[in-house]
Amino acid sequence: AQSVAQPEDQVNVAEGNPLTVKCTYSVSGNPYLFWYVQYPNRGLQFLLKYITGDNLVKGSYGFEAEFNKSQTSFHLKKPSALVSDSALYFCALTGFQKLVFGTGTRLLVSP
Amino acid sequence: EPEVTQTPSHQVTQMGQEVILRCVPISNHLYFYWYRQILGQKVEFLVSFYNNEISEKSEIFDDQFSVERPDGSNFTLKIRSTKLEDSAMYFCASSKTYGAGNEQFFGPGTRLTVL
């Protein structure tokens, strides 16, 4: 069965510091991995995806994610956090149609 | 930028009542989805819909649930007889393409509260 784990409920980081939001996955076959972000009273917004190719994927708002097959991880990263990055972040994978989500990680960036 | 919209933003209903949640997908998208998130839990897939047919559904999507595209723009989720455990945030999504790696665009959600 496909599954995604986000081991941290919350990540706190100071503005200007690098951030990492962790995600690990379990899937048989090739993984198709996504990161979505949710701001208050907004829908889930697509950030980036990994299908194949380079292990470092660049996405919206300066975010990037590193795919690591041996560690079955797809961690979200940003070199310099902004207060406006504070939101709920979801990792997800898809087999064909449906998205399978992790439980989400709340990112709090302090000024 | 085109967006998926959902109405209402919050629906309160009594147990046993029928509710209809409405969504307007992005206009040139062909694939539609409903997900739900019970407070504090994961976002869970309910159903996908294409060409006026359900293409995949989860075990959550039982006979109490139905979906419909009544016209060229709306996509609805109906719960026939709501239960307390149906209280959740319901998200509609749409995508232009089909298959692994397709990017789904989500609406802001409808919070359903069943009393």
mmCIF file of C-alpha atoms in Angstrom:
data_model
loop_
_atom_site.group_PDB
_atom_site.id
_atom_site.type_symbol
_atom_site.label_atom_id
_atom_site.label_comp_id
_atom_site.label_asym_id
_atom_site.label_seq_id
_atom_site.Cartn_x
_atom_site.Cartn_y
_atom_site.Cartn_z
ATOM 1 C CA ALA A 1 0.000 0.000 0.000
ATOM 2 C CA GLN A 2 1.130 3.540 -0.706
ATOM 3 C CA SER A 3 1.792 5.845 2.214
ATOM 4 C CA VAL A 4 3.461 9.099 3.087
ATOM 5 C CA ALA A 5 4.837 10.087 6.474
ATOM 6 C CA GLN A 6 5.596 13.555 7.751
ATOM 7 C CA PRO A 7 7.314 12.977 11.070
ATOM 8 C CA GLU A 8 7.098 16.554 12.337
ATOM 9 C CA ASP A 9 3.813 18.195 13.283
ATOM 10 C CA GLN A 10 5.502 21.577 13.410
ATOM 11 C CA VAL A 11 8.771 23.126 12.312
ATOM 12 C CA ASN A 12 9.963 26.419 13.734
ATOM 13 C CA VAL A 13 12.611 28.475 11.986
ATOM 14 C CA ALA A 14 13.819 32.047 12.149
ATOM 15 C CA GLU A 15 13.445 34.287 9.125
ATOM 16 C CA GLY A 16 16.507 34.135 6.911
ATOM 17 C CA ASN A 17 17.515 30.675 8.083
ATOM 18 C CA PRO A 18 17.276 27.587 5.885
ATOM 19 C CA LEU A 19 14.271 25.354 6.391
ATOM 20 C CA THR A 20 13.600 21.672 5.857
ATOM 21 C CA VAL A 21 10.262 19.921 6.064
ATOM 22 C CA LYS A 22 10.632 16.164 6.084
ATOM 23 C CA CYS A 23 8.722 13.544 4.129
ATOM 24 C CA THR A 24 9.238 9.833 3.647
ATOM 25 C CA TYR A 25 7.227 7.556 1.434
ATOM 26 C CA SER A 26 6.398 3.942 0.837
ATOM 27 C CA VAL A 27 5.319 2.730 -2.584
ATOM 28 C CA SER A 28 5.828 -0.225 -4.846
ATOM 29 C CA GLY A 29 7.092 0.921 -8.185
ATOM 30 C CA ASN A 30 8.124 4.413 -9.204
ATOM 31 C CA PRO A 31 7.104 7.195 -6.850
ATOM 32 C CA TYR A 32 5.419 10.339 -8.109
ATOM 33 C CA LEU A 33 5.797 12.850 -5.309
ATOM 34 C CA PHE A 34 4.306 16.240 -4.622
ATOM 35 C CA TRP A 35 4.421 19.077 -2.152
ATOM 36 C CA TYR A 36 1.366 21.228 -1.521
ATOM 37 C CA VAL A 37 0.990 24.234 0.782
ATOM 38 C CA GLN A 38 -2.144 25.442 2.522
ATOM 39 C CA TYR A 39 -2.556 29.001 3.740
ATOM 40 C CA PRO A 40 -5.432 29.894 6.087
ATOM 41 C CA ASN A 41 -8.815 29.816 4.338
ATOM 42 C CA ARG A 42 -7.213 28.781 1.060
ATOM 43 C CA GLY A 43 -7.112 25.532 -0.845
ATOM 44 C CA LEU A 44 -4.093 23.333 -1.222
ATOM 45 C CA GLN A 45 -1.622 24.994 -3.590
ATOM 46 C CA PHE A 46 0.815 22.999 -5.677
ATOM 47 C CA LEU A 47 4.480 23.723 -4.953
ATOM 48 C CA LEU A 48 6.461 21.135 -6.879
ATOM 49 C CA LYS A 49 6.580 17.544 -8.025
ATOM 50 C CA TYR A 50 9.030 14.773 -8.744
ATOM 51 C CA ILE A 51 8.287 12.423 -11.605
ATOM 52 C CA THR A 52 11.684 11.385 -12.894
ATOM 53 C CA GLY A 53 15.067 12.885 -13.657
ATOM 54 C CA ASP A 54 17.072 15.189 -11.409
ATOM 55 C CA ASN A 55 16.825 14.403 -7.743
ATOM 56 C CA LEU A 56 16.646 18.107 -6.901
ATOM 57 C CA VAL A 57 13.353 19.588 -7.977
ATOM 58 C CA LYS A 58 12.737 23.336 -7.988
ATOM 59 C CA GLY A 59 9.292 24.745 -7.415
ATOM 60 C CA SER A 60 7.305 27.843 -6.602
ATOM 61 C CA TYR A 61 8.276 30.592 -4.145
ATOM 62 C CA GLY A 62 11.932 29.497 -3.987
ATOM 63 C CA PHE A 63 11.180 26.052 -2.618
ATOM 64 C CA GLU A 64 12.980 22.933 -3.731
ATOM 65 C CA ALA A 65 12.819 19.284 -2.782
ATOM 66 C CA GLU A 66 15.385 16.543 -2.791
ATOM 67 C CA PHE A 67 14.370 13.054 -3.858
ATOM 68 C CA ASN A 68 16.426 10.308 -2.226
ATOM 69 C CA LYS A 69 15.512 6.842 -3.408
ATOM 70 C CA SER A 70 17.737 4.939 -0.987
ATOM 71 C CA GLN A 71 16.229 6.768 1.993
ATOM 72 C CA THR A 72 12.738 6.910 0.436
ATOM 73 C CA SER A 73 12.595 10.585 1.273
ATOM 74 C CA PHE A 74 11.429 13.749 -0.425
ATOM 75 C CA HIS A 75 12.296 16.602 1.903
ATOM 76 C CA LEU A 76 11.180 20.143 1.147
ATOM 77 C CA LYS A 77 13.807 22.843 1.490
ATOM 78 C CA LYS A 78 14.324 26.554 1.162
ATOM 79 C CA PRO A 79 17.656 28.325 1.608
ATOM 80 C CA SER A 80 16.224 31.387 3.355
ATOM 81 C CA ALA A 81 12.836 31.322 5.069
ATOM 82 C CA LEU A 82 10.361 34.191 4.980
ATOM 83 C CA VAL A 83 7.678 34.982 7.546
ATOM 84 C CA SER A 84 5.175 34.650 4.694
ATOM 85 C CA ASP A 85 6.208 30.995 4.272
ATOM 86 C CA SER A 86 4.338 30.189 7.495
ATOM 87 C CA ALA A 87 1.654 27.706 6.459
ATOM 88 C CA LEU A 88 0.670 24.043 6.483
ATOM 89 C CA TYR A 89 2.713 21.854 4.138
ATOM 90 C CA PHE A 90 1.574 18.520 2.767
ATOM 91 C CA CYS A 91 3.641 15.872 1.075
ATOM 92 C CA ALA A 92 1.748 13.536 -1.254
ATOM 93 C CA LEU A 93 2.250 10.766 -3.735
ATOM 94 C CA THR A 94 0.161 9.460 -6.553
ATOM 95 C CA GLY A 95 -0.059 6.119 -8.255
ATOM 96 C CA PHE A 96 -2.348 7.065 -11.051
ATOM 97 C CA GLN A 97 -5.253 9.280 -10.128
ATOM 98 C CA LYS A 98 -5.681 9.862 -6.464
ATOM 99 C CA LEU A 99 -3.258 11.733 -4.248
ATOM 100 C CA VAL A 100 -2.217 10.084 -0.995
ATOM 101 C CA PHE A 101 -1.317 12.742 1.551
ATOM 102 C CA GLY A 102 0.790 12.910 4.652
ATOM 103 C CA THR A 103 -0.605 14.392 7.843
ATOM 104 C CA GLY A 104 0.903 17.803 7.171
ATOM 105 C CA THR A 105 3.593 19.874 8.861
ATOM 106 C CA ARG A 106 2.938 23.338 10.181
ATOM 107 C CA LEU A 107 5.826 25.688 9.398
ATOM 108 C CA LEU A 108 6.215 28.730 11.620
ATOM 109 C CA VAL A 109 8.767 31.315 10.558
ATOM 110 C CA SER A 110 9.510 33.885 13.223
ATOM 111 C CA PRO A 111 10.701 37.419 12.414
ATOM 112 C CA GLU B 1 -5.196 32.971 -12.586
ATOM 113 C CA PRO B 2 -8.055 30.469 -12.780
ATOM 114 C CA GLU B 3 -9.095 28.874 -9.498
ATOM 115 C CA VAL B 4 -11.306 26.114 -8.235
ATOM 116 C CA THR B 5 -14.143 27.589 -6.201
ATOM 117 C CA GLN B 6 -16.354 25.909 -3.620
ATOM 118 C CA THR B 7 -19.619 26.850 -1.951
ATOM 119 C CA PRO B 8 -20.593 27.162 0.786
ATOM 120 C CA SER B 9 -17.461 27.789 2.815
ATOM 121 C CA HIS B 10 -19.193 26.398 5.903
ATOM 122 C CA GLN B 11 -22.249 24.165 6.118
ATOM 123 C CA VAL B 12 -23.960 23.188 9.340
ATOM 124 C CA THR B 13 -26.559 20.444 9.216
ATOM 125 C CA GLN B 14 -28.464 18.070 11.453
ATOM 126 C CA MET B 15 -27.646 14.369 11.485
ATOM 127 C CA GLY B 16 -29.708 12.514 8.908
ATOM 128 C CA GLN B 17 -30.123 15.503 6.616
ATOM 129 C CA GLU B 18 -28.944 15.637 3.031
ATOM 130 C CA VAL B 19 -26.249 18.082 2.021
ATOM 131 C CA ILE B 20 -24.907 19.117 -1.360
ATOM 132 C CA LEU B 21 -21.452 20.606 -1.614
ATOM 133 C CA ARG B 22 -20.725 22.556 -4.746
ATOM 134 C CA CYS B 23 -17.571 23.099 -6.729
ATOM 135 C CA VAL B 24 -16.698 24.946 -9.906
ATOM 136 C CA PRO B 25 -13.559 23.372 -11.379
ATOM 137 C CA ILE B 26 -11.165 25.222 -13.653
ATOM 138 C CA SER B 27 -12.921 25.612 -16.969
ATOM 139 C CA ASN B 28 -10.630 23.622 -19.279
ATOM 140 C CA HIS B 29 -10.053 20.788 -16.824
ATOM 141 C CA LEU B 30 -11.567 17.408 -17.501
ATOM 142 C CA TYR B 31 -10.860 15.416 -14.334
ATOM 143 C CA PHE B 32 -12.502 16.151 -11.031
ATOM 144 C CA TYR B 33 -11.941 14.939 -7.494
ATOM 145 C CA TRP B 34 -13.283 15.157 -3.975
ATOM 146 C CA TYR B 35 -11.122 14.790 -0.880
ATOM 147 C CA ARG B 36 -11.922 15.261 2.764
ATOM 148 C CA GLN B 37 -9.974 16.070 5.895
ATOM 149 C CA ILE B 38 -11.352 15.225 9.303
ATOM 150 C CA LEU B 39 -9.972 17.650 11.871
ATOM 151 C CA GLY B 40 -6.449 16.688 12.827
ATOM 152 C CA GLN B 41 -6.258 13.851 10.319
ATOM 153 C CA LYS B 42 -4.928 13.290 6.831
ATOM 154 C CA VAL B 43 -6.443 14.584 3.626
ATOM 155 C CA GLU B 44 -8.200 11.525 2.203
ATOM 156 C CA PHE B 45 -9.262 10.756 -1.337
ATOM 157 C CA LEU B 46 -12.973 10.160 -1.867
ATOM 158 C CA VAL B 47 -13.666 9.958 -5.577
ATOM 159 C CA SER B 48 -12.481 10.902 -9.042
ATOM 160 C CA PHE B 49 -14.769 11.700 -11.957
ATOM 161 C CA TYR B 50 -14.269 11.922 -15.690
ATOM 162 C CA ASN B 51 -16.576 12.024 -18.665
ATOM 163 C CA ASN B 52 -19.635 11.938 -16.407
ATOM 164 C CA GLU B 53 -18.553 8.765 -14.692
ATOM 165 C CA ILE B 54 -16.810 7.845 -11.480
ATOM 166 C CA SER B 55 -13.362 6.580 -12.436
ATOM 167 C CA GLU B 56 -12.124 5.663 -8.970
ATOM 168 C CA LYS B 57 -13.530 5.765 -5.451
ATOM 169 C CA SER B 58 -12.264 4.968 -2.000
ATOM 170 C CA GLU B 59 -13.838 2.751 0.626
ATOM 171 C CA ILE B 60 -15.083 5.916 2.335
ATOM 172 C CA PHE B 61 -17.263 6.710 -0.667
ATOM 173 C CA ASP B 62 -20.169 4.439 0.175
ATOM 174 C CA ASP B 63 -23.797 4.515 -0.932
ATOM 175 C CA GLN B 64 -24.439 7.639 1.112
ATOM 176 C CA PHE B 65 -22.242 9.631 -1.244
ATOM 177 C CA SER B 66 -22.826 10.592 -4.847
ATOM 178 C CA VAL B 67 -21.264 12.978 -7.316
ATOM 179 C CA GLU B 68 -22.705 14.751 -10.288
ATOM 180 C CA ARG B 69 -21.796 17.256 -12.934
ATOM 181 C CA PRO B 70 -25.242 18.736 -13.504
ATOM 182 C CA ASP B 71 -24.135 21.296 -16.057
ATOM 183 C CA GLY B 72 -20.991 22.421 -17.828
ATOM 184 C CA SER B 73 -19.470 24.129 -14.838
ATOM 185 C CA ASN B 74 -20.558 22.659 -11.505
ATOM 186 C CA PHE B 75 -19.374 19.487 -9.810
ATOM 187 C CA THR B 76 -21.305 18.424 -6.742
ATOM 188 C CA LEU B 77 -20.896 16.026 -3.847
ATOM 189 C CA LYS B 78 -24.090 14.855 -2.183
ATOM 190 C CA ILE B 79 -24.297 13.142 1.168
ATOM 191 C CA ARG B 80 -27.757 11.627 1.487
ATOM 192 C CA SER B 81 -28.081 11.110 5.211
ATOM 193 C CA THR B 82 -25.300 12.789 7.122
ATOM 194 C CA LYS B 83 -23.663 11.208 10.131
ATOM 195 C CA LEU B 84 -21.665 12.852 12.888
ATOM 196 C CA GLU B 85 -18.488 11.324 11.474
ATOM 197 C CA ASP B 86 -19.052 13.107 8.154
ATOM 198 C CA SER B 87 -17.980 16.332 9.835
ATOM 199 C CA ALA B 88 -14.857 17.361 7.964
ATOM 200 C CA MET B 89 -13.350 19.789 5.499
ATOM 201 C CA TYR B 90 -14.241 18.733 1.964
ATOM 202 C CA PHE B 91 -11.920 19.744 -0.860
ATOM 203 C CA CYS B 92 -12.731 19.697 -4.542
ATOM 204 C CA ALA B 93 -9.907 19.453 -7.082
ATOM 205 C CA SER B 94 -9.543 19.361 -10.832
ATOM 206 C CA SER B 95 -6.812 18.527 -13.301
ATOM 207 C CA LYS B 96 -6.281 19.010 -16.988
ATOM 208 C CA THR B 97 -4.574 15.702 -17.553
ATOM 209 C CA TYR B 98 -4.843 12.185 -16.283
ATOM 210 C CA GLY B 99 -2.367 9.728 -14.904
ATOM 211 C CA ALA B 100 0.591 9.650 -12.599
ATOM 212 C CA GLY B 101 2.148 13.013 -12.022
ATOM 213 C CA ASN B 102 -0.912 15.029 -12.970
ATOM 214 C CA GLU B 103 -1.139 18.302 -11.064
ATOM 215 C CA GLN B 104 -4.398 18.720 -9.224
ATOM 216 C CA PHE B 105 -5.705 22.183 -8.391
ATOM 217 C CA PHE B 106 -7.650 22.452 -5.150
ATOM 218 C CA GLY B 107 -10.463 24.666 -4.001
ATOM 219 C CA PRO B 108 -10.521 26.370 -0.570
ATOM 220 C CA GLY B 109 -12.771 23.703 0.911
ATOM 221 C CA THR B 110 -16.177 23.477 2.545
ATOM 222 C CA ARG B 111 -16.266 22.866 6.258
ATOM 223 C CA LEU B 112 -19.159 20.535 7.015
ATOM 224 C CA THR B 113 -20.389 20.344 10.586
ATOM 225 C CA VAL B 114 -22.949 17.653 11.405
ATOM 226 C CA LEU B 115 -24.786 18.161 14.705
#
